[in-house]
Amino acid sequence: MKISLKKYTLSLKHTFSISRESHDFQDTLIVALSLNGKTGYGEATSNPYYGISIESMMSEINSISSELETFNFTTPEILHAFLVGKKLTNFTICALDLAAHDLYGKLLEKPLYEIWNTSIENYPITNYTIGIASIDKMVEKMKETPWPLYKIKLGTADDLAIIKALRKHTDAIFRIDANCAWTARETIFNAPQLKDLGVEFLEQPLKADNWEGMELIMHDSVLPVIADESCIVESDVEKCGLHFSGINIKLTKCGGLTPALRMIKKAKELGLKVMVGCMTESTVGISAIAQLLPQLDYVDMDGAMLLKEDIAQGVKIASDGKVIFPTLGGSGITLNE
């Protein structure tokens, strides 16, 4: 296989703020794997919370580039097992795994959802994320992008006031993501009021390791709670089964589509709802997520919608939330020139 790496700095339409950080740009790594005249593309974004930079991912890939170039590529799963054996970070493995899946589907001339024997007749629509800002700015963002389903980032001293204010301007369903900023008591207190305000579920209200608090919430919260920071890798799924109503899988954090497919299967066996979320990826990463849509209950794949300018073509999301799938195999990705 031939390998190429390229760093992009993605400009966001608006400053994106959550409870622990804000940014106007998102650095991302695009990996291209080429074989037999076909090229597959994968992506992983940098993330200071997890100690991941583009340079660190590039260094990891360059350290095994000669082995990758001579690797006998047959399936993404076999390549993934090889990468895990090299003890790379999951973000780096994700970029390579997504590229391998895109390449595999292009070689077979089939989209991944078809290779996985799933149908795109029914799938959940993505939410559109409203980051923390002044209430006026958050309302402005909603009016700029009318949408039937919003994820609202919270973790401020005025969270209930924010939702009450936003509710005056839309009938859309709300999902709340506090990104670990609440306590168990706050969550249980907020939940009934948020439910009355049209909130569907809460995402990761407590710190990732606060399992005792989550046990309290599972007994007393009137809203379902979805794990995010508490569910990073495959081994986390079973523990989440006792403390959450569902899980949010991030491809970058778990190591790509290969482990995500196993996590989805395990979560369903445990009776958990399954969501896949994004990390402000371009259409490269979003198109990979889209291949999983028929297997999901919820999805957060608005990353490319938050960008001033995209870097690729692939899956498109229409104004009504409908997904337009490309006819190209794999994840259907081509890079813009």
PDB file of C-alpha atoms in Angstrom, residues 5-113:
ATOM      1  CA  LEU A   5      -0.563  12.041   5.371  1.00  0.00           C
ATOM      2  CA  LYS A   6      -1.806  15.608   5.343  1.00  0.00           C
ATOM      3  CA  LYS A   7      -2.648  18.050   8.110  1.00  0.00           C
ATOM      4  CA  TYR A   8      -5.556  20.446   7.676  1.00  0.00           C
ATOM      5  CA  THR A   9      -6.719  23.267   9.921  1.00  0.00           C
ATOM      6  CA  LEU A  10     -10.497  23.456   9.704  1.00  0.00           C
ATOM      7  CA  SER A  11     -12.111  26.853  10.354  1.00  0.00           C
ATOM      8  CA  LEU A  12     -15.376  26.776  12.298  1.00  0.00           C
ATOM      9  CA  LYS A  13     -18.376  28.967  11.468  1.00  0.00           C
ATOM     10  CA  HIS A  14     -18.648  29.989  15.116  1.00  0.00           C
ATOM     11  CA  THR A  15     -16.515  29.708  18.236  1.00  0.00           C
ATOM     12  CA  PHE A  16     -17.310  26.258  19.621  1.00  0.00           C
ATOM     13  CA  SER A  17     -17.457  26.124  23.410  1.00  0.00           C
ATOM     14  CA  ILE A  18     -18.182  23.305  25.819  1.00  0.00           C
ATOM     15  CA  SER A  19     -17.845  23.245  29.606  1.00  0.00           C
ATOM     16  CA  ARG A  20     -14.066  22.773  29.547  1.00  0.00           C
ATOM     17  CA  GLU A  21     -12.754  24.461  26.374  1.00  0.00           C
ATOM     18  CA  SER A  22     -13.395  26.752  23.391  1.00  0.00           C
ATOM     19  CA  HIS A  23     -11.934  26.853  19.888  1.00  0.00           C
ATOM     20  CA  ASP A  24     -12.338  28.517  16.492  1.00  0.00           C
ATOM     21  CA  PHE A  25     -10.240  26.031  14.533  1.00  0.00           C
ATOM     22  CA  GLN A  26      -9.874  22.261  14.515  1.00  0.00           C
ATOM     23  CA  ASP A  27      -6.684  20.566  13.363  1.00  0.00           C
ATOM     24  CA  THR A  28      -7.249  17.256  11.614  1.00  0.00           C
ATOM     25  CA  LEU A  29      -5.152  14.518  10.028  1.00  0.00           C
ATOM     26  CA  ILE A  30      -6.197  12.936   6.740  1.00  0.00           C
ATOM     27  CA  VAL A  31      -4.665   9.558   5.920  1.00  0.00           C
ATOM     28  CA  ALA A  32      -4.767   8.147   2.390  1.00  0.00           C
ATOM     29  CA  LEU A  33      -4.138   4.460   1.698  1.00  0.00           C
ATOM     30  CA  SER A  34      -3.806   3.461  -1.955  1.00  0.00           C
ATOM     31  CA  LEU A  35      -3.825  -0.001  -3.531  1.00  0.00           C
ATOM     32  CA  ASN A  36      -4.609  -1.330  -7.004  1.00  0.00           C
ATOM     33  CA  GLY A  37      -5.614   2.072  -8.322  1.00  0.00           C
ATOM     34  CA  LYS A  38      -8.034   2.851  -5.459  1.00  0.00           C
ATOM     35  CA  THR A  39      -7.534   5.266  -2.556  1.00  0.00           C
ATOM     36  CA  GLY A  40      -9.254   5.193   0.801  1.00  0.00           C
ATOM     37  CA  TYR A  41      -9.374   8.173   3.170  1.00  0.00           C
ATOM     38  CA  GLY A  42      -9.484   8.298   6.954  1.00  0.00           C
ATOM     39  CA  GLU A  43      -9.474  11.079   9.520  1.00  0.00           C
ATOM     40  CA  ALA A  44      -8.711  11.816  13.157  1.00  0.00           C
ATOM     41  CA  THR A  45      -8.807  15.233  14.794  1.00  0.00           C
ATOM     42  CA  SER A  46      -6.381  16.525  17.407  1.00  0.00           C
ATOM     43  CA  ASN A  47      -7.652  16.659  20.961  1.00  0.00           C
ATOM     44  CA  PRO A  48      -5.825  18.309  23.878  1.00  0.00           C
ATOM     45  CA  TYR A  49      -8.179  16.689  26.435  1.00  0.00           C
ATOM     46  CA  TYR A  50      -6.798  13.289  25.389  1.00  0.00           C
ATOM     47  CA  GLY A  51      -3.265  14.555  24.678  1.00  0.00           C
ATOM     48  CA  ILE A  52      -3.497  14.008  20.917  1.00  0.00           C
ATOM     49  CA  SER A  53      -1.822  16.274  18.335  1.00  0.00           C
ATOM     50  CA  ILE A  54      -1.497  15.943  14.572  1.00  0.00           C
ATOM     51  CA  GLU A  55       2.266  15.742  14.974  1.00  0.00           C
ATOM     52  CA  SER A  56       2.026  12.861  17.467  1.00  0.00           C
ATOM     53  CA  MET A  57      -0.258  10.893  15.129  1.00  0.00           C
ATOM     54  CA  MET A  58       1.992  11.528  12.130  1.00  0.00           C
ATOM     55  CA  SER A  59       5.011  10.402  14.139  1.00  0.00           C
ATOM     56  CA  GLU A  60       3.283   7.163  15.090  1.00  0.00           C
ATOM     57  CA  ILE A  61       2.325   6.390  11.491  1.00  0.00           C
ATOM     58  CA  ASN A  62       5.759   7.322  10.125  1.00  0.00           C
ATOM     59  CA  SER A  63       7.360   4.949  12.632  1.00  0.00           C
ATOM     60  CA  ILE A  64       5.600   1.980  10.975  1.00  0.00           C
ATOM     61  CA  SER A  65       5.256   3.337   7.424  1.00  0.00           C
ATOM     62  CA  SER A  66       7.607   0.765   5.871  1.00  0.00           C
ATOM     63  CA  GLU A  67       5.632  -2.064   7.487  1.00  0.00           C
ATOM     64  CA  LEU A  68       2.346  -0.577   6.274  1.00  0.00           C
ATOM     65  CA  GLU A  69       3.629  -0.219   2.732  1.00  0.00           C
ATOM     66  CA  THR A  70       4.495  -3.933   2.576  1.00  0.00           C
ATOM     67  CA  PHE A  71       1.434  -5.095   4.557  1.00  0.00           C
ATOM     68  CA  ASN A  72      -0.653  -7.715   2.765  1.00  0.00           C
ATOM     69  CA  PHE A  73      -3.982  -5.881   2.934  1.00  0.00           C
ATOM     70  CA  THR A  74      -6.977  -8.195   2.742  1.00  0.00           C
ATOM     71  CA  THR A  75      -9.546  -6.803   5.210  1.00  0.00           C
ATOM     72  CA  PRO A  76      -9.727  -3.764   7.531  1.00  0.00           C
ATOM     73  CA  GLU A  77     -10.114  -6.084  10.527  1.00  0.00           C
ATOM     74  CA  ILE A  78      -6.771  -7.797   9.885  1.00  0.00           C
ATOM     75  CA  LEU A  79      -5.038  -4.440   9.465  1.00  0.00           C
ATOM     76  CA  HIS A  80      -6.669  -3.170  12.663  1.00  0.00           C
ATOM     77  CA  ALA A  81      -5.343  -6.133  14.647  1.00  0.00           C
ATOM     78  CA  PHE A  82      -1.853  -5.375  13.288  1.00  0.00           C
ATOM     79  CA  LEU A  83      -2.147  -1.712  14.339  1.00  0.00           C
ATOM     80  CA  VAL A  84      -3.307  -2.618  17.842  1.00  0.00           C
ATOM     81  CA  GLY A  85      -0.259  -4.844  18.147  1.00  0.00           C
ATOM     82  CA  LYS A  86       1.937  -1.836  17.398  1.00  0.00           C
ATOM     83  CA  LYS A  87       0.431  -0.076  20.453  1.00  0.00           C
ATOM     84  CA  LEU A  88      -0.539   3.088  18.598  1.00  0.00           C
ATOM     85  CA  THR A  89      -2.995   5.538  20.153  1.00  0.00           C
ATOM     86  CA  ASN A  90      -6.631   4.960  19.259  1.00  0.00           C
ATOM     87  CA  PHE A  91      -6.828   8.286  17.416  1.00  0.00           C
ATOM     88  CA  THR A  92      -4.013   7.188  15.090  1.00  0.00           C
ATOM     89  CA  ILE A  93      -5.537   3.741  14.652  1.00  0.00           C
ATOM     90  CA  CYS A  94      -8.869   5.385  13.817  1.00  0.00           C
ATOM     91  CA  ALA A  95      -7.426   7.443  10.955  1.00  0.00           C
ATOM     92  CA  LEU A  96      -5.813   4.329   9.458  1.00  0.00           C
ATOM     93  CA  ASP A  97      -8.838   2.101  10.094  1.00  0.00           C
ATOM     94  CA  LEU A  98     -11.248   4.547   8.418  1.00  0.00           C
ATOM     95  CA  ALA A  99      -8.926   4.775   5.416  1.00  0.00           C
ATOM     96  CA  ALA A 100      -8.701   0.979   5.282  1.00  0.00           C
ATOM     97  CA  HIS A 101     -12.502   0.619   5.318  1.00  0.00           C
ATOM     98  CA  ASP A 102     -12.943   3.245   2.617  1.00  0.00           C
ATOM     99  CA  LEU A 103     -10.273   1.507   0.522  1.00  0.00           C
ATOM    100  CA  TYR A 104     -11.793  -1.933   1.106  1.00  0.00           C
ATOM    101  CA  GLY A 105     -15.237  -0.824  -0.039  1.00  0.00           C
ATOM    102  CA  LYS A 106     -13.815   0.921  -3.093  1.00  0.00           C
ATOM    103  CA  LEU A 107     -11.898  -2.222  -4.050  1.00  0.00           C
ATOM    104  CA  LEU A 108     -15.146  -4.217  -3.762  1.00  0.00           C
ATOM    105  CA  GLU A 109     -17.129  -1.354  -5.352  1.00  0.00           C
ATOM    106  CA  LYS A 110     -19.697  -1.491  -2.549  1.00  0.00           C
ATOM    107  CA  PRO A 111     -20.593   0.986   0.217  1.00  0.00           C
ATOM    108  CA  LEU A 112     -19.747  -0.223   3.700  1.00  0.00           C
ATOM    109  CA  TYR A 113     -23.368  -0.380   4.860  1.00  0.00           C
TER     110      TYR A 113
END
